[in-house]
CSV table of C-alpha atoms in Angstrom, one decimal:
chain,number,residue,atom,x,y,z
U,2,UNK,CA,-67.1,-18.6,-49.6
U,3,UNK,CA,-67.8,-16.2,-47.1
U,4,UNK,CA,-71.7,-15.9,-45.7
U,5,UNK,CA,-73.4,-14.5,-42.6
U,6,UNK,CA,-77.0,-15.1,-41.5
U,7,UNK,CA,-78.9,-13.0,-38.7
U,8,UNK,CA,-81.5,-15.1,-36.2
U,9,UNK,CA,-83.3,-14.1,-33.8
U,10,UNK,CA,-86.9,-12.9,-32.8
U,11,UNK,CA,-89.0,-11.7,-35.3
U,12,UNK,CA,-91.3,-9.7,-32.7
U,13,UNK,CA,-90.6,-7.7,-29.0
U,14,UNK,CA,-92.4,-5.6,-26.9
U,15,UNK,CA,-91.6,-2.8,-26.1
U,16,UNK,CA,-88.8,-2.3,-23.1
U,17,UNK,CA,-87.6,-5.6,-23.7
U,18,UNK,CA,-84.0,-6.6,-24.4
U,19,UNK,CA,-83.4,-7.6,-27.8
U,20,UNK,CA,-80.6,-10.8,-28.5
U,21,UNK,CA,-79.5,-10.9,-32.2
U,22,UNK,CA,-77.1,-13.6,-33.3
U,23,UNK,CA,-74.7,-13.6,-36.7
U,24,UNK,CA,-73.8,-16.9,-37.9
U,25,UNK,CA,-70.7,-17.1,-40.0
U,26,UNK,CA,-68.6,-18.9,-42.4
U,27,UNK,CA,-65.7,-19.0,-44.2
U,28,UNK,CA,-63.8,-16.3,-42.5
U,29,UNK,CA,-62.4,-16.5,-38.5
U,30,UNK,CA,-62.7,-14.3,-35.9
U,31,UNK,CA,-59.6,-14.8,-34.8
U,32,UNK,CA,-57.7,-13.4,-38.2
U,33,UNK,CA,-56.0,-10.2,-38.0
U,34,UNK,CA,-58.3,-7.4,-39.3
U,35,UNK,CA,-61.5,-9.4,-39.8
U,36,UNK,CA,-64.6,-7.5,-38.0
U,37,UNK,CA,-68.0,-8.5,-38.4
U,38,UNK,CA,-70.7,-5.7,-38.0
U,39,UNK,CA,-74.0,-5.1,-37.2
U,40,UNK,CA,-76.5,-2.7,-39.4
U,41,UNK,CA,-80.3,-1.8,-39.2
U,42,UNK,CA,-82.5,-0.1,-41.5
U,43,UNK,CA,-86.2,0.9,-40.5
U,44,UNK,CA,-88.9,0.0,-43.1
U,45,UNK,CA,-88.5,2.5,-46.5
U,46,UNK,CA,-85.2,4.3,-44.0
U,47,UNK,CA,-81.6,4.5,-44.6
U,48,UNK,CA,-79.1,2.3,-43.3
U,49,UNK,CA,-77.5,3.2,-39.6
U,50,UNK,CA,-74.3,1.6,-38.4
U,51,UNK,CA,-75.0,0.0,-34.7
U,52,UNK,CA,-71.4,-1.6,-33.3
U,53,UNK,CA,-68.8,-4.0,-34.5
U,54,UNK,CA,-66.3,-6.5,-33.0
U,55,UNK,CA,-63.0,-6.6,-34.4
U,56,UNK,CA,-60.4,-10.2,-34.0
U,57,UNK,CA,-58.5,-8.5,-30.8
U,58,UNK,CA,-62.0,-7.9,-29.3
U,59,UNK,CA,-62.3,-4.3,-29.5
U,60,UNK,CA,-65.4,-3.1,-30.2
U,61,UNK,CA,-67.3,0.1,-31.8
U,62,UNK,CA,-70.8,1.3,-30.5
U,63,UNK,CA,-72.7,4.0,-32.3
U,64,UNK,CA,-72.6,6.8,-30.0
U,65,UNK,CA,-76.2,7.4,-30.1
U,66,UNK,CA,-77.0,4.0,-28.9
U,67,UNK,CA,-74.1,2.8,-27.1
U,68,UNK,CA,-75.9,2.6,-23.5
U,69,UNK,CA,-78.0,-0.1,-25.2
U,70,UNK,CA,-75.9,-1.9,-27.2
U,71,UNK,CA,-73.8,-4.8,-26.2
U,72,UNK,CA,-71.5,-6.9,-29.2
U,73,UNK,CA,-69.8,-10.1,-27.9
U,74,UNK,CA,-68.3,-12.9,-29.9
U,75,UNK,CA,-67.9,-16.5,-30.0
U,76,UNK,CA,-65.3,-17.3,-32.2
U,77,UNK,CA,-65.4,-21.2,-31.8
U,78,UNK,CA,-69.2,-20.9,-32.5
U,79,UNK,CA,-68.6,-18.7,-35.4
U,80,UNK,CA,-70.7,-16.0,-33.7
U,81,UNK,CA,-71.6,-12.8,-32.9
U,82,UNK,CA,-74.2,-11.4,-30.4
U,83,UNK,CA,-75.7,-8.6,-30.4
U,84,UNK,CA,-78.0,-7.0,-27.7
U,85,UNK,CA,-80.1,-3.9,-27.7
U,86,UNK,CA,-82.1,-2.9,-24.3
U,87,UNK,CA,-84.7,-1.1,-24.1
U,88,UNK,CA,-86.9,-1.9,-27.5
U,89,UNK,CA,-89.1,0.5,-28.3
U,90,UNK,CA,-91.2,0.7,-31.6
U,91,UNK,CA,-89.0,2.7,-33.6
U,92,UNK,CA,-86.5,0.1,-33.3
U,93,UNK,CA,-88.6,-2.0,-36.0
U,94,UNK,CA,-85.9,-2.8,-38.5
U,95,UNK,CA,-84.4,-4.9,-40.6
U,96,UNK,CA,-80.9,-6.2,-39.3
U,97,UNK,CA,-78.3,-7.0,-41.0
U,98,UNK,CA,-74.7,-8.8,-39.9
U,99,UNK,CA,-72.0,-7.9,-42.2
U,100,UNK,CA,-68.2,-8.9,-42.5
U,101,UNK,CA,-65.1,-6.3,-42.9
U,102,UNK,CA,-61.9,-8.0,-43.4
U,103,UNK,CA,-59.7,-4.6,-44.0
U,104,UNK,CA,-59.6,-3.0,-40.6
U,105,UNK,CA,-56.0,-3.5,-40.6
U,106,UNK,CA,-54.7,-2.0,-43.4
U,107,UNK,CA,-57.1,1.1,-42.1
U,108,UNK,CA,-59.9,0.1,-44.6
U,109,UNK,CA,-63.0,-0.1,-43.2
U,110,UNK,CA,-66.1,-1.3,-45.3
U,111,UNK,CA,-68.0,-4.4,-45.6
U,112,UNK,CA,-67.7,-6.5,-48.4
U,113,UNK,CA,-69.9,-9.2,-47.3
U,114,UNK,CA,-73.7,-9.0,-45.6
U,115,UNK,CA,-76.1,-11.5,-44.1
U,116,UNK,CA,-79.7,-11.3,-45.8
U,117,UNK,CA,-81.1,-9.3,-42.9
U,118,UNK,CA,-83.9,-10.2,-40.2
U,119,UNK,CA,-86.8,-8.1,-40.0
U,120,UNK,CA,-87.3,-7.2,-35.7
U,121,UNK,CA,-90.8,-5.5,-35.2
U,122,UNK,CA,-91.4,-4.0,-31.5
U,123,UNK,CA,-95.1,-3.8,-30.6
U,124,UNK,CA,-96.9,-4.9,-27.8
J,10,UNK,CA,-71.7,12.8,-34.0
J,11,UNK,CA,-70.3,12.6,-37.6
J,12,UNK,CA,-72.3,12.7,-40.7
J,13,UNK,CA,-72.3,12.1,-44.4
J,14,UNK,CA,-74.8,14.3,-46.2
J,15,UNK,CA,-76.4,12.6,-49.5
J,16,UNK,CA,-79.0,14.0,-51.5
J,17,UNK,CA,-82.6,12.1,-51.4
J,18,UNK,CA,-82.9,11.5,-55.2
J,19,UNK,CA,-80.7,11.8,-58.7
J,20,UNK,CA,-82.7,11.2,-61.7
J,21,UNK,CA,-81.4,10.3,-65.3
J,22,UNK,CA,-82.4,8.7,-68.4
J,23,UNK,CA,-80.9,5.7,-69.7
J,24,UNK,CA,-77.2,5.9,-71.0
J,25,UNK,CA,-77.0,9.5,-69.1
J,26,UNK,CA,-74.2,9.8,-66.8
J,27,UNK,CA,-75.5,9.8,-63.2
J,28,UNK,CA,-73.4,11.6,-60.3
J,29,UNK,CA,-74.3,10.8,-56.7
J,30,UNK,CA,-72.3,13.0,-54.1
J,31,UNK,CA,-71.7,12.4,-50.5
J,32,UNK,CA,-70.0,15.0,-48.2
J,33,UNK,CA,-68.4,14.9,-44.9
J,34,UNK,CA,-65.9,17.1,-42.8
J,35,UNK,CA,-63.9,13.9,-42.3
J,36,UNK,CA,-63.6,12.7,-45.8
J,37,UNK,CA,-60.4,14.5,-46.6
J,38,UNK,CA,-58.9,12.2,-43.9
J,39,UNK,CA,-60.5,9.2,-44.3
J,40,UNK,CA,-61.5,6.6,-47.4
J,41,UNK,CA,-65.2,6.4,-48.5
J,42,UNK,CA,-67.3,3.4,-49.7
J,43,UNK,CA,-70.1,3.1,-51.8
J,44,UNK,CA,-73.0,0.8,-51.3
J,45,UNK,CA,-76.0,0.2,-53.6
J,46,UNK,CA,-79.2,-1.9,-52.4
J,47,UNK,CA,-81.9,-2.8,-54.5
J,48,UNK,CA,-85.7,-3.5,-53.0
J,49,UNK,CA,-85.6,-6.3,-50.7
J,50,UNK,CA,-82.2,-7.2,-50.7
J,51,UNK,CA,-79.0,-6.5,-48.7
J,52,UNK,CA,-76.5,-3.8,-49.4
J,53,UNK,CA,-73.5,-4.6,-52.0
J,54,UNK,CA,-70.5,-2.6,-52.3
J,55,UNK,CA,-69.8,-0.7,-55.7
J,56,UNK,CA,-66.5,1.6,-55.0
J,57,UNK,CA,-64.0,1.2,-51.8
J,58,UNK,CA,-61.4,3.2,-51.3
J,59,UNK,CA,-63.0,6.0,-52.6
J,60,UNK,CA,-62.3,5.0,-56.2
J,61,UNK,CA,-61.7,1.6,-56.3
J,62,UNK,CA,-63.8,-1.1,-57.6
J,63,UNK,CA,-64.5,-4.6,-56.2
J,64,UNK,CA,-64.4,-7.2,-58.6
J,65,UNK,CA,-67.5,-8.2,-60.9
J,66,UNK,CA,-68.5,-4.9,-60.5
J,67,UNK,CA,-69.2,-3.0,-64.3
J,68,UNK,CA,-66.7,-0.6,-65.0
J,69,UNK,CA,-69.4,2.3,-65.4
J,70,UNK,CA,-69.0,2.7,-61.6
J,71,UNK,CA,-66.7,4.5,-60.7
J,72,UNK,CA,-65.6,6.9,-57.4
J,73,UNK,CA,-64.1,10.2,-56.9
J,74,UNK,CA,-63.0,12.9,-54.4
J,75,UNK,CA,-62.5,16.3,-53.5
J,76,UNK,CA,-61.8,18.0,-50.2
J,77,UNK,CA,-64.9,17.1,-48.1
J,78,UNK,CA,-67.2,15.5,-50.9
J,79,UNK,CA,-66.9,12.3,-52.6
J,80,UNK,CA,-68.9,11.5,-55.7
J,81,UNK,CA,-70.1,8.4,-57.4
J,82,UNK,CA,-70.7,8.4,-61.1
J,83,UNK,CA,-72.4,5.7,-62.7
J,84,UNK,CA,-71.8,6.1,-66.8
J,85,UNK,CA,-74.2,5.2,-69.5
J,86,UNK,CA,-77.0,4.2,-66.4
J,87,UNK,CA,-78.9,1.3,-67.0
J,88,UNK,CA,-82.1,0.5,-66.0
J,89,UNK,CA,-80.8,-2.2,-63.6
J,90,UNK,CA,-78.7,0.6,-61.4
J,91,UNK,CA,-82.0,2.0,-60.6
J,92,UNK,CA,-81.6,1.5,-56.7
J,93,UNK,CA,-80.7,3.3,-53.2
J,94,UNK,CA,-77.0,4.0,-53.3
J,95,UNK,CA,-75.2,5.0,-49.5
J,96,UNK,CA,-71.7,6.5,-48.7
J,97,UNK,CA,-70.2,5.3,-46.1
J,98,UNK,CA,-67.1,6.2,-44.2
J,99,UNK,CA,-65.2,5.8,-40.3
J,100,UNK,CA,-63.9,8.8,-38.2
J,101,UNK,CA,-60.7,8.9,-36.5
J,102,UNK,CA,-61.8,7.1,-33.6
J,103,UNK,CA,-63.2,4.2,-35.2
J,104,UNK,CA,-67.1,5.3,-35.8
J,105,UNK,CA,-68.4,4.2,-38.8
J,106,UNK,CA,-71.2,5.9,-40.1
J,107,UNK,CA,-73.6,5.9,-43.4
J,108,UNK,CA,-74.9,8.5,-45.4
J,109,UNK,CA,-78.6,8.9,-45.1
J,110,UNK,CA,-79.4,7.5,-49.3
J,111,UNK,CA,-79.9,8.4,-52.3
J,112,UNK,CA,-82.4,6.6,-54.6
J,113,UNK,CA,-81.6,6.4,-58.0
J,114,UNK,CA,-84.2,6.7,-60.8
J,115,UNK,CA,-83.9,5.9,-64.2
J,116,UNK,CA,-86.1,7.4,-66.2
């Protein structure tokens, strides 16, 4: 049974550096063609792809915020890390960790998402 | 950047036939993926691989495509697929991107 969970801070200020970590199980890191991904959505907004880390370590930003954005993993922790520079209030958001076990046969989707963790940035 | 364009609402009455359409330059090239989230909770996937359907799905979803739009129809809608549905797709060079929603209403 494969499940993902978010943690992190619940509040920033504004121009800090927000650390975001996914906590996983039932799936490795280290399989071919596993990714695990991260995804926001602002309060009553759509949803807007960030970056994901794939088993071989590459990694995908968004290109609108990938001077921010920073995706690491710890595959013997079961765990990726995201971090986002630079907070500012309209990075309030829910975000969500999600798993995509396809990439290699050049599907790319996620069949399998963490319950989210609302980030608000105010000072 | 790439987009997928979605429109903001579909509305139907129960056991209608309601068609949700997503459109992007890259679609002919690439697969798309079909997402519906209902208030408070996390995405779930309906249709991958444009057409195909995960299991435990209900076999009223289904997915189509044509040239630069893909299209989800949801047959005889029931008032539990009222929700936000999002398209979803990847470009050539790995950029994955999401559609910007379309909430559902059953009437």
């Amino acid at each position: 049974q494969i499940t993902l969970k978010e943690s992190g801070p619940t509040l920033v200020k504004p121009t800090q550096t927000l650390t975001l970590t996914c906590t996983f199980s039932g799936f490795s890191l280290s399989t071919s063609g596993v990714g695990v991904g991260w995804i926001r959505q602002p309060p009553g907004k759509a949803l807007e792809w960030l970056a994901l880390i794939y088993w071989d370590d590459d990694k995908r930003y968004s290109p609108s915020l990938k001077s921010r954005l920073t995706i690491t993993k710890d595959t013997s922790k079961n765990q990726v890390v995201l971090t986002m520079t630079n907070m500012d209030p309209v990075d309030t958001a829910t975000y969500y960790c999600a798993h995509s076990g396809t990439a290699a046969a050049g599907l790319y989707y996620f069949d399998y998402w963490g319950q989210g963790t609302l980030v608000t940035v105010s000072s | 950047s790439y987009e997928l364009t979605q429109p903001p609402s579909v509305s139907v009455s129960p056991g209608q036939t309601a068609r949700i359409t997503c459109s992007g330059d890259a679609l002919p090239k690439q697969y798309a993926y079909w997402y519906q989230q209902k208030p408070g909770q996390a995405p779930v996937l309906v249709i991958y691989k444009d057409s195909e359907r995960p299991s435990g799905i209900p076999e009223r979803f289904s997915g189509s495509s044509s040239g630069t739009t893909v299209t989800l129809t949801i047959s005889g809608v029931q008032a539990e697929d009222e929700a936000d549905y999002y398209c979803q797709s990847a470009d050539s060079s790995g950029f994955w991107v999401f559609g910007g929603g379309t909430k559902l209403t059953v009437l």
